[in-house]
Amino acid sequence: MAGNVSAPGQAHWSSKGAFVLAATGSAVGLGNLWRFPTEAGSNGGGAFVLLYILCVVLIAMPLLLAESLIGRHGQRSTVASAAYLARQSKASPMWSVLAVIGLIANTAILTFYCVVAGWVVYFIGTSAADLVGAVSAGTPLAGAYAGDSVEQIQQLMPTLFANPALLVGLQLAFVVITTWIVARGVKGGIEVAATWLMPAFFFLLIAITVYAAITGDFAAAVAFLFTPDFERALQPGVLSSALGQAFFSLSLGGGAMIAYGAYASRDTNLAQTSGMIAFADTAVAIIAGLAIFPIVFMVGMEPNAGPTLMFQTLPAAFHAMPGGAIVGLLFFVLALFAALTSSVSLLEISVGWVTEKFGVSRVKAAWSLGVLVFLIGLLSALSFNVLADQRPMASVPGFENATWFDAIDGVTGKLLLPLSGLVTAIFIGWVADRKLVNGETGLKGGGLKAWRFLIAWLCPLAVAAILVIGLFPQLLG
Ligand code: PHE
């Protein structure tokens, strides 16, 4: 047999463009719309944005290339692809632990991702009802929730949180759509979803940004996002938040990019596609900031609202703006599209592994894992009411007050994704066969040298340092 054969029945994207679109769909998600503005808002704006861009270019992009090449070389599930490259490099297949950590982390992320996406579905419902009301009252261009006070609007989220049955129902709905797409397959499900949803997403995002620029306080948003406060940027918490966000936003950490890379064809230039994916994802995060903050500043609200920014601050801001009823609905539809193309990639990681390992059909694997993800996700969904008092990690420093939701989010984001990324960088930079790896990158000359330096030295050192600082902030006083 040749040195590099696909596992039997291995699916492929129908083109390089389809791969880029699907991988961008994985990268662009709630991480860009909900987490990036939240993190930028609570970490001082410009300082965070600058560090974030540095983390993307110097650490995340080289890792994105490393992950996609593991997948493309292996043409198997994430775990088997990593083991395959290790064996071909005459190294221990134990290196596939990077993908095992990734598989666990990404499946855990999916459990709470579906909960947050459920909130998005809820706001689509309330915005749609509001718009129908506005249209029938003959005022389609009214602000969102025109008949309500700001307090009433900000009450929408607590009201949802107080209703466990509704929360779980919405979470379930989102799990079902995600599973249905993945069950339909790589080409017929994931690729079709990305091909329809991503262009629609980009169109809506641009429309909302133009609206925000015209009606909102665009100058204040630009100043907030692009005026770096260097003192702030040097605080250790800001750096580890920026790196964590870069990992999350680019779907890194031993999972999605290996899985999607495995469906890429041999003639795809992975260095080029990695650059395109990282660029598109960063552009969307910044554009999302330019869509959200002008609206927030226009109505004099604070940018550092935290996770409720998207669900409490924004709806209240749409309230104060002409056309807010329409734009508010469009915004949440856009967020749903983005969330779906990411959640399918999160599920695909374990589905690919289960079908390969246990020889079950994709449909069976997808629905069984969907059920599992839903059940574990209940812990997160109920963290806001029934289980609000539980502190699963009460004895772990730094996590004393974490609910289930916070614990799963924190452990995956602060620990497992960077850990998997660290092992990946060491494996690709030091252990894996140089010739094989270099040949997969599509890089030559200076570009290849630069990438090898970043993946072998900068990535492991920076990720290890930030991992330690993130876990033991007291080290820095
Ligand atoms: N990148 C996705 C987002 O920004 C989330 C994600 C993380 C998807 C990890 C896959 C793997 O929302």
Short mmCIF file of C-alpha atoms and ligand atoms in Angstrom, two decimals:
data_model
loop_
_atom_site.label_atom_id
_atom_site.label_comp_id
_atom_site.label_asym_id
_atom_site.label_seq_id
_atom_site.Cartn_x
_atom_site.Cartn_y
_atom_site.Cartn_z
CA MET A 1 0.00 0.00 0.00
CA ALA A 2 1.13 3.53 -0.60
CA GLY A 3 2.25 5.48 2.44
CA ASN A 4 -0.82 7.61 2.52
CA VAL A 5 -4.20 6.10 1.82
CA SER A 6 -7.63 7.22 2.89
CA ALA A 7 -9.50 5.02 5.29
CA PRO A 8 -12.18 3.20 3.30
CA GLY A 9 -15.27 5.27 2.70
CA GLN A 10 -13.55 8.47 3.76
CA ALA A 11 -15.62 11.46 2.67
CA HIS A 12 -14.21 14.56 0.99
CA TRP A 13 -15.31 18.14 0.46
CA SER A 14 -16.39 18.75 -3.10
CA SER A 15 -13.79 21.51 -3.58
CA LYS A 16 -11.15 23.57 -1.86
CA GLY A 17 -13.68 26.40 -1.61
CA ALA A 18 -16.08 24.10 0.21
CA PHE A 19 -13.34 23.22 2.71
CA VAL A 20 -12.54 26.88 3.36
CA LEU A 21 -16.22 27.71 3.73
CA ALA A 22 -16.89 24.85 6.14
CA ALA A 23 -13.78 25.55 8.21
CA THR A 24 -14.61 29.25 8.30
CA GLY A 25 -18.12 28.22 9.34
CA SER A 26 -16.60 26.27 12.20
CA ALA A 27 -14.40 29.18 13.24
CA VAL A 28 -17.03 31.89 12.93
CA GLY A 29 -19.59 31.39 15.66
CA LEU A 30 -20.78 32.57 19.01
CA GLY A 31 -17.08 32.98 19.77
CA ASN A 32 -17.02 35.94 17.38
CA LEU A 33 -20.40 37.46 18.12
CA TRP A 34 -20.85 36.77 21.80
CA ARG A 35 -17.45 35.93 23.31
CA PHE A 36 -15.18 38.34 21.40
CA PRO A 37 -17.15 41.53 22.13
CA THR A 38 -17.64 40.32 25.70
CA GLU A 39 -13.92 39.72 26.23
CA ALA A 40 -12.90 42.90 24.42
CA GLY A 41 -15.45 44.84 26.45
CA SER A 42 -14.29 43.54 29.79
CA ASN A 43 -10.55 43.61 29.00
CA GLY A 44 -10.23 47.24 28.05
CA GLY A 45 -11.00 47.26 24.30
CA GLY A 46 -7.96 48.24 22.24
CA ALA A 47 -5.39 46.53 24.46
CA PHE A 48 -7.21 43.25 24.13
CA VAL A 49 -7.79 43.60 20.40
CA LEU A 50 -4.10 44.22 19.75
CA LEU A 51 -2.99 41.23 21.81
CA TYR A 52 -5.68 39.13 20.24
CA ILE A 53 -4.43 39.87 16.73
CA LEU A 54 -0.86 39.05 17.78
CA CYS A 55 -2.03 35.75 19.29
CA VAL A 56 -3.89 34.88 16.11
CA VAL A 57 -0.99 35.62 13.78
CA LEU A 58 1.89 34.23 15.84
CA ILE A 59 0.30 31.33 17.69
CA ALA A 60 -3.14 30.38 16.44
CA MET A 61 -2.51 30.52 12.70
CA PRO A 62 0.61 28.29 12.85
CA LEU A 63 -1.38 25.85 14.98
CA LEU A 64 -4.30 25.93 12.59
CA LEU A 65 -1.92 24.81 9.88
CA ALA A 66 -0.50 22.11 12.17
CA GLU A 67 -3.93 20.75 13.01
CA SER A 68 -5.27 20.77 9.49
CA LEU A 69 -2.17 18.98 8.22
CA ILE A 70 -2.53 16.23 10.84
CA GLY A 71 -6.05 15.62 9.53
CA ARG A 72 -5.27 15.90 5.86
CA HIS A 73 -2.31 13.56 6.18
CA GLY A 74 -4.27 11.01 8.19
CA GLN A 75 -7.60 11.16 6.33
CA ARG A 76 -9.13 9.53 9.40
CA SER A 77 -10.82 10.56 12.62
CA THR A 78 -8.88 13.07 14.71
CA VAL A 79 -7.47 10.48 17.11
CA ALA A 80 -6.54 8.00 14.38
CA SER A 81 -5.01 10.74 12.21
CA ALA A 82 -2.71 11.85 15.02
CA ALA A 83 -1.74 8.24 15.78
CA TYR A 84 -1.13 7.60 12.07
CA LEU A 85 1.26 10.52 11.71
CA ALA A 86 3.03 9.45 14.90
CA ARG A 87 3.48 5.90 13.61
CA GLN A 88 4.72 7.13 10.25
CA SER A 89 7.23 9.28 12.12
CA LYS A 90 8.34 6.22 14.14
CA ALA A 91 7.09 7.91 17.29
CA SER A 92 4.77 6.51 19.92
CA PRO A 93 1.09 6.53 18.90
CA MET A 94 0.56 7.87 22.40
CA TRP A 95 1.02 11.31 20.84
CA SER A 96 -2.57 10.95 19.73
CA VAL A 97 -3.39 12.00 23.29
CA LEU A 98 -3.50 15.51 21.82
CA ALA A 99 -6.58 14.48 19.88
CA VAL A 100 -8.07 12.55 22.79
CA ILE A 101 -7.90 15.67 24.96
CA GLY A 102 -9.32 17.60 22.04
CA LEU A 103 -12.17 15.16 21.55
CA ILE A 104 -13.17 15.37 25.20
CA ALA A 105 -12.79 19.15 25.33
CA ASN A 106 -14.70 19.85 22.14
CA THR A 107 -17.55 17.52 23.04
CA ALA A 108 -17.75 19.24 26.42
CA ILE A 109 -17.79 22.63 24.70
CA LEU A 110 -20.66 21.46 22.53
CA THR A 111 -22.73 20.65 25.62
CA PHE A 112 -22.82 24.28 26.78
CA TYR A 113 -22.60 25.77 23.28
CA CYS A 114 -26.03 24.29 22.57
CA VAL A 115 -27.36 25.96 25.72
CA VAL A 116 -26.15 29.42 24.67
CA ALA A 117 -27.42 28.79 21.14
CA GLY A 118 -30.77 27.98 22.74
CA TRP A 119 -30.83 31.51 24.20
CA VAL A 120 -30.28 32.81 20.67
CA VAL A 121 -33.30 30.81 19.50
CA TYR A 122 -35.33 32.37 22.32
CA PHE A 123 -34.38 35.88 21.22
CA ILE A 124 -35.32 35.04 17.65
CA GLY A 125 -38.72 34.11 19.02
CA THR A 126 -39.23 37.26 21.09
CA SER A 127 -37.86 39.52 18.32
CA ALA A 128 -40.07 37.86 15.72
CA ALA A 129 -43.16 38.28 17.91
CA ASP A 130 -42.16 41.89 18.52
CA LEU A 131 -41.73 42.59 14.83
CA VAL A 132 -45.08 41.00 13.98
CA GLY A 133 -46.62 43.31 16.59
CA ALA A 134 -44.87 46.35 15.14
CA VAL A 135 -45.93 45.49 11.60
CA SER A 136 -49.55 44.97 12.56
CA ALA A 137 -49.52 48.27 14.43
CA GLY A 138 -48.35 49.87 11.17
CA THR A 139 -44.92 50.81 12.59
CA PRO A 140 -42.49 48.28 11.10
CA LEU A 141 -39.60 50.70 11.53
CA ALA A 142 -40.11 51.11 15.26
CA GLY A 143 -37.39 50.35 17.77
CA ALA A 144 -37.32 46.86 19.24
CA TYR A 145 -39.94 46.16 21.94
CA ALA A 146 -41.31 49.66 21.43
CA GLY A 147 -44.09 49.20 23.98
CA ASP A 148 -41.74 48.06 26.75
CA SER A 149 -39.42 49.90 29.10
CA VAL A 150 -35.68 49.21 29.12
CA GLU A 151 -36.12 47.41 32.45
CA GLN A 152 -38.73 45.13 30.93
CA ILE A 153 -36.42 44.32 28.02
CA GLN A 154 -33.54 43.52 30.33
CA GLN A 155 -35.90 41.26 32.20
CA LEU A 156 -36.24 38.97 29.14
CA MET A 157 -33.13 37.00 29.96
CA PRO A 158 -33.80 36.50 33.69
CA THR A 159 -37.34 35.46 32.76
CA LEU A 160 -35.94 32.84 30.41
CA PHE A 161 -33.48 31.69 33.07
CA ALA A 162 -36.27 31.27 35.55
CA ASN A 163 -37.99 28.82 33.21
CA PRO A 164 -36.03 25.54 33.19
CA ALA A 165 -38.47 23.74 30.90
CA LEU A 166 -38.17 26.42 28.24
CA LEU A 167 -34.37 26.55 28.55
CA VAL A 168 -34.11 22.81 28.11
CA GLY A 169 -36.60 22.81 25.24
CA LEU A 170 -34.57 25.41 23.34
CA GLN A 171 -31.34 23.58 24.05
CA LEU A 172 -32.94 20.38 22.77
CA ALA A 173 -34.16 22.10 19.60
CA PHE A 174 -30.65 23.27 18.82
CA VAL A 175 -29.09 19.86 19.54
CA VAL A 176 -31.63 18.27 17.19
CA ILE A 177 -30.86 20.62 14.27
CA THR A 178 -27.11 20.18 14.77
CA THR A 179 -27.40 16.40 14.92
CA TRP A 180 -29.67 16.28 11.90
CA ILE A 181 -27.14 18.19 9.79
CA VAL A 182 -24.22 16.01 10.92
CA ALA A 183 -26.23 12.81 10.37
CA ARG A 184 -26.75 13.83 6.75
CA GLY A 185 -23.01 13.57 6.17
CA VAL A 186 -19.99 15.64 5.28
CA LYS A 187 -21.02 16.66 1.78
CA GLY A 188 -24.80 16.38 2.05
CA GLY A 189 -25.07 17.93 5.52
CA ILE A 190 -22.13 19.97 6.79
CA GLU A 191 -21.05 21.31 3.42
CA VAL A 192 -24.57 22.17 2.30
CA ALA A 193 -25.23 23.97 5.59
CA ALA A 194 -22.03 25.99 5.28
CA THR A 195 -22.70 26.83 1.64
CA TRP A 196 -26.10 28.33 2.47
CA LEU A 197 -25.60 29.72 5.93
CA MET A 198 -22.19 31.35 5.62
CA PRO A 199 -22.99 33.66 2.67
CA ALA A 200 -26.29 34.58 4.34
CA PHE A 201 -24.34 35.26 7.53
CA PHE A 202 -21.85 37.57 5.80
CA PHE A 203 -24.62 39.45 4.06
CA LEU A 204 -26.55 40.03 7.30
CA LEU A 205 -23.38 41.02 9.17
CA ILE A 206 -22.49 43.68 6.61
CA ALA A 207 -26.07 44.98 6.58
CA ILE A 208 -26.12 45.30 10.37
CA THR A 209 -22.69 46.95 10.45
CA VAL A 210 -23.74 49.55 7.90
CA TYR A 211 -26.86 50.18 9.98
CA ALA A 212 -24.76 50.51 13.14
CA ALA A 213 -22.33 52.87 11.41
CA ILE A 214 -25.14 55.11 10.19
CA THR A 215 -27.40 55.16 13.22
CA GLY A 216 -24.95 54.40 16.04
CA ASP A 217 -21.90 56.03 17.57
CA PHE A 218 -19.35 54.59 15.18
CA ALA A 219 -16.51 56.90 16.20
CA ALA A 220 -16.77 55.84 19.84
CA ALA A 221 -16.71 52.17 18.83
CA VAL A 222 -13.63 52.64 16.64
CA ALA A 223 -11.86 54.50 19.42
CA PHE A 224 -12.78 51.81 21.92
CA LEU A 225 -11.64 48.91 19.74
CA PHE A 226 -8.48 50.42 18.29
CA THR A 227 -6.94 52.69 20.94
CA PRO A 228 -4.58 50.36 22.76
CA ASP A 229 -3.91 51.05 26.40
CA PHE A 230 -0.45 49.49 26.78
CA GLU A 231 -0.51 49.40 30.53
CA ARG A 232 -3.66 47.38 30.32
CA ALA A 233 -2.25 45.10 27.62
CA LEU A 234 0.60 44.04 29.87
CA GLN A 235 -1.64 42.70 32.59
CA PRO A 236 -1.31 38.90 32.60
CA GLY A 237 -5.05 38.23 32.70
CA VAL A 238 -5.53 40.12 29.45
CA LEU A 239 -2.92 38.05 27.64
CA SER A 240 -4.33 34.70 28.70
CA SER A 241 -7.84 35.88 27.83
CA ALA A 242 -6.60 36.91 24.38
CA LEU A 243 -4.93 33.57 23.75
CA GLY A 244 -7.89 31.61 25.08
CA GLN A 245 -10.17 33.60 22.80
CA ALA A 246 -7.88 32.97 19.80
CA PHE A 247 -8.04 29.21 20.45
CA PHE A 248 -11.78 29.20 20.91
CA SER A 249 -12.52 31.45 17.96
CA LEU A 250 -10.33 29.53 15.52
CA SER A 251 -11.75 26.19 16.73
CA LEU A 252 -8.29 25.07 17.84
CA GLY A 253 -7.36 22.54 20.46
CA GLY A 254 -7.09 19.16 18.84
CA GLY A 255 -10.44 18.83 17.21
CA ALA A 256 -12.42 20.58 14.56
CA MET A 257 -9.55 21.59 12.31
CA ILE A 258 -8.08 18.07 12.32
CA ALA A 259 -11.52 16.65 11.58
CA TYR A 260 -12.22 19.06 8.72
CA GLY A 261 -8.66 18.80 7.41
CA ALA A 262 -9.21 15.07 7.06
CA TYR A 263 -11.84 15.73 4.39
CA ALA A 264 -9.55 18.06 2.41
CA SER A 265 -8.01 16.81 -0.80
CA ARG A 266 -4.29 16.33 -1.42
CA ASP A 267 -4.01 19.33 -3.70
CA THR A 268 -5.31 21.81 -1.11
CA ASN A 269 -2.58 24.23 -0.08
CA LEU A 270 -3.05 24.16 3.68
CA ALA A 271 -0.87 27.18 4.44
CA GLN A 272 -3.03 29.21 2.13
CA THR A 273 -6.33 27.91 3.48
CA SER A 274 -5.17 28.41 7.09
CA GLY A 275 -4.39 32.03 6.30
CA MET A 276 -7.78 32.51 4.67
CA ILE A 277 -9.66 30.94 7.56
CA ALA A 278 -7.76 32.92 10.22
CA PHE A 279 -8.22 36.15 8.28
CA ALA A 280 -11.95 35.62 7.76
CA ASP A 281 -12.52 34.72 11.39
CA THR A 282 -10.61 37.74 12.71
CA ALA A 283 -12.34 40.04 10.27
CA VAL A 284 -15.73 38.78 11.41
CA ALA A 285 -14.82 39.27 15.09
CA ILE A 286 -13.73 42.85 14.47
CA ILE A 287 -16.68 43.62 12.21
CA ALA A 288 -18.97 42.16 14.86
CA GLY A 289 -17.37 44.57 17.34
CA LEU A 290 -17.98 47.40 14.87
CA ALA A 291 -21.62 46.31 14.58
CA ILE A 292 -22.28 45.93 18.29
CA PHE A 293 -20.38 48.71 20.07
CA PRO A 294 -21.73 51.70 18.06
CA ILE A 295 -25.20 50.59 19.07
CA VAL A 296 -24.16 50.12 22.68
CA PHE A 297 -22.40 53.50 22.89
CA MET A 298 -25.20 55.30 21.06
CA VAL A 299 -27.61 54.60 23.89
CA GLY A 300 -24.95 55.35 26.50
CA MET A 301 -24.55 51.80 27.79
CA GLU A 302 -21.39 50.24 29.16
CA PRO A 303 -19.23 47.99 26.94
CA ASN A 304 -18.19 45.73 29.82
CA ALA A 305 -21.51 44.05 30.54
CA GLY A 306 -19.94 40.59 30.30
CA PRO A 307 -21.80 37.60 28.92
CA THR A 308 -25.11 39.44 29.02
CA LEU A 309 -23.87 42.01 26.49
CA MET A 310 -25.49 40.20 23.59
CA PHE A 311 -28.70 39.26 25.38
CA GLN A 312 -29.45 42.24 27.63
CA THR A 313 -27.48 45.24 26.43
CA LEU A 314 -28.11 44.75 22.71
CA PRO A 315 -31.88 44.21 22.81
CA ALA A 316 -32.17 47.32 24.99
CA ALA A 317 -30.00 49.21 22.52
CA PHE A 318 -32.12 48.08 19.56
CA HIS A 319 -35.07 49.46 21.51
CA ALA A 320 -33.69 52.97 21.24
CA MET A 321 -32.95 52.86 17.53
CA PRO A 322 -35.12 53.36 14.46
CA GLY A 323 -35.62 50.09 12.64
CA GLY A 324 -34.47 48.27 15.77
CA ALA A 325 -37.29 45.72 15.61
CA ILE A 326 -36.14 44.50 12.20
CA VAL A 327 -32.42 44.69 12.87
CA GLY A 328 -32.77 42.99 16.24
CA LEU A 329 -34.44 40.00 14.63
CA LEU A 330 -31.84 39.88 11.84
CA PHE A 331 -29.04 39.98 14.40
CA PHE A 332 -30.25 36.91 16.24
CA VAL A 333 -30.92 35.02 13.00
CA LEU A 334 -27.34 35.79 12.01
CA ALA A 335 -26.10 34.52 15.37
CA LEU A 336 -28.07 31.30 14.91
CA PHE A 337 -26.51 30.67 11.49
CA ALA A 338 -23.04 31.25 12.91
CA ALA A 339 -23.69 28.99 15.88
CA LEU A 340 -24.97 26.14 13.70
CA THR A 341 -21.98 25.95 11.40
CA SER A 342 -19.77 25.80 14.52
CA SER A 343 -21.80 23.28 16.48
CA VAL A 344 -21.81 20.83 13.56
CA SER A 345 -18.00 20.91 13.57
CA LEU A 346 -17.93 20.25 17.31
CA LEU A 347 -20.19 17.24 16.89
CA GLU A 348 -18.38 15.96 13.81
CA ILE A 349 -15.22 15.34 15.84
CA SER A 350 -16.78 12.64 18.00
CA VAL A 351 -19.06 11.34 15.23
CA GLY A 352 -16.02 10.74 13.01
CA TRP A 353 -14.30 8.88 15.81
CA VAL A 354 -17.28 6.73 16.82
CA THR A 355 -18.12 5.67 13.26
CA GLU A 356 -14.52 4.66 12.68
CA LYS A 357 -13.88 3.02 16.02
CA PHE A 358 -17.10 1.10 16.44
CA GLY A 359 -18.06 0.67 12.80
CA VAL A 360 -21.56 2.08 13.33
CA SER A 361 -23.35 4.14 10.72
CA ARG A 362 -23.01 7.93 10.73
CA VAL A 363 -26.72 8.32 11.43
CA LYS A 364 -26.58 6.09 14.50
CA ALA A 365 -23.37 7.67 15.77
CA ALA A 366 -24.71 11.20 15.32
CA TRP A 367 -28.01 10.59 17.10
CA SER A 368 -26.43 8.64 19.98
CA LEU A 369 -23.88 11.38 20.53
CA GLY A 370 -26.59 14.02 20.14
CA VAL A 371 -28.49 12.40 23.01
CA LEU A 372 -25.34 12.29 25.14
CA VAL A 373 -24.52 15.93 24.42
CA PHE A 374 -28.06 16.92 25.30
CA LEU A 375 -28.00 15.00 28.59
CA ILE A 376 -24.65 16.39 29.75
CA GLY A 377 -25.76 19.81 28.52
CA LEU A 378 -28.60 19.71 31.04
CA LEU A 379 -26.01 20.49 33.71
CA SER A 380 -25.23 23.75 31.92
CA ALA A 381 -28.82 24.57 31.00
CA LEU A 382 -29.92 24.14 34.59
CA SER A 383 -26.95 26.06 36.02
CA PHE A 384 -29.13 29.15 35.88
CA ASN A 385 -31.96 27.85 37.99
CA VAL A 386 -32.38 24.34 39.40
CA LEU A 387 -28.63 23.72 39.79
CA ALA A 388 -27.67 27.34 40.45
CA ASP A 389 -26.37 26.51 43.90
CA GLN A 390 -24.15 23.62 42.89
CA ARG A 391 -20.40 24.26 42.91
CA PRO A 392 -18.90 21.16 41.29
CA MET A 393 -15.33 22.38 41.70
CA ALA A 394 -15.66 24.07 45.07
CA SER A 395 -12.33 22.68 46.26
CA VAL A 396 -10.34 23.80 43.20
CA PRO A 397 -8.70 27.22 43.61
CA GLY A 398 -9.99 29.68 41.07
CA PHE A 399 -13.14 27.64 40.49
CA GLU A 400 -14.70 27.91 43.97
CA ASN A 401 -17.70 29.81 42.73
CA ALA A 402 -18.09 28.14 39.35
CA THR A 403 -21.47 26.64 38.46
CA TRP A 404 -21.54 23.64 36.15
CA PHE A 405 -21.73 25.99 33.21
CA ASP A 406 -18.72 28.03 34.38
CA ALA A 407 -16.79 24.90 35.30
CA ILE A 408 -17.19 23.24 31.90
CA ASP A 409 -16.48 26.50 30.07
CA GLY A 410 -13.48 27.28 32.28
CA VAL A 411 -11.85 23.85 32.28
CA THR A 412 -12.16 23.44 28.52
CA GLY A 413 -11.15 26.99 27.60
CA LYS A 414 -8.44 27.67 30.14
CA LEU A 415 -7.01 24.18 30.43
CA LEU A 416 -7.92 21.52 27.87
CA LEU A 417 -7.81 23.48 24.60
CA PRO A 418 -4.44 25.11 25.36
CA LEU A 419 -3.09 21.81 26.69
CA SER A 420 -4.05 20.01 23.50
CA GLY A 421 -2.56 22.88 21.50
CA LEU A 422 0.66 22.62 23.47
CA VAL A 423 1.01 18.89 22.79
CA THR A 424 0.17 19.50 19.13
CA ALA A 425 2.89 22.14 18.80
CA ILE A 426 5.51 19.90 20.43
CA PHE A 427 4.44 16.93 18.35
CA ILE A 428 4.51 18.77 15.03
CA GLY A 429 7.52 20.95 15.89
CA TRP A 430 9.78 18.28 17.37
CA VAL A 431 8.52 14.74 17.01
CA ALA A 432 6.74 14.24 13.71
CA ASP A 433 8.80 13.46 10.62
CA ARG A 434 10.06 16.80 9.30
CA LYS A 435 9.90 15.89 5.63
CA LEU A 436 6.38 14.56 5.87
CA VAL A 437 5.17 17.57 7.81
CA ASN A 438 6.92 20.13 5.62
CA GLY A 439 5.50 18.50 2.51
CA GLU A 440 1.96 18.80 3.88
CA THR A 441 2.19 22.52 4.64
CA GLY A 442 2.46 23.86 1.11
CA LEU A 443 5.16 26.24 2.39
CA LYS A 444 8.66 26.74 1.03
CA GLY A 445 11.78 28.80 1.79
CA GLY A 446 11.42 31.64 4.27
CA GLY A 447 7.74 30.94 4.90
CA LEU A 448 8.49 27.38 5.89
CA LYS A 449 11.36 28.47 8.14
CA ALA A 450 9.20 31.05 9.85
CA TRP A 451 6.40 28.56 10.42
CA ARG A 452 8.82 25.95 11.78
CA PHE A 453 10.19 28.49 14.21
CA LEU A 454 6.73 29.52 15.37
CA ILE A 455 5.41 25.98 15.78
CA ALA A 456 8.54 24.57 17.46
CA TRP A 457 9.48 27.50 19.70
CA LEU A 458 7.03 30.32 20.04
CA CYS A 459 3.81 28.26 20.20
CA PRO A 460 4.88 25.79 22.88
CA LEU A 461 6.64 28.40 25.01
CA ALA A 462 3.88 30.97 24.79
CA VAL A 463 1.08 28.48 25.29
CA ALA A 464 2.85 26.84 28.24
CA ALA A 465 3.53 30.21 29.87
CA ILE A 466 -0.01 31.40 29.39
CA LEU A 467 -1.40 28.07 30.58
CA VAL A 468 0.58 28.36 33.81
CA ILE A 469 -0.32 32.01 34.32
CA GLY A 470 -3.98 31.31 33.54
CA LEU A 471 -4.08 28.50 36.09
CA PHE A 472 -2.00 30.16 38.79
CA PRO A 473 -2.59 33.90 38.46
CA GLN A 474 -1.19 34.35 41.97
CA LEU A 475 2.30 33.60 40.56
CA LEU A 476 2.38 37.11 39.19
CA GLY A 477 0.98 38.62 42.33
N1 PHE B 1 -14.94 28.65 16.88
C1 PHE B 1 -16.29 28.51 17.33
C2 PHE B 1 -16.85 29.88 17.64
O1 PHE B 1 -16.19 30.86 17.48
C3 PHE B 1 -16.43 27.60 18.50
C4 PHE B 1 -15.71 26.31 18.36
C5 PHE B 1 -14.69 25.98 19.25
C6 PHE B 1 -16.02 25.44 17.32
C7 PHE B 1 -13.99 24.81 19.10
C8 PHE B 1 -15.31 24.27 17.16
C9 PHE B 1 -14.28 23.94 18.06
O2 PHE B 1 -17.96 30.00 18.06
#
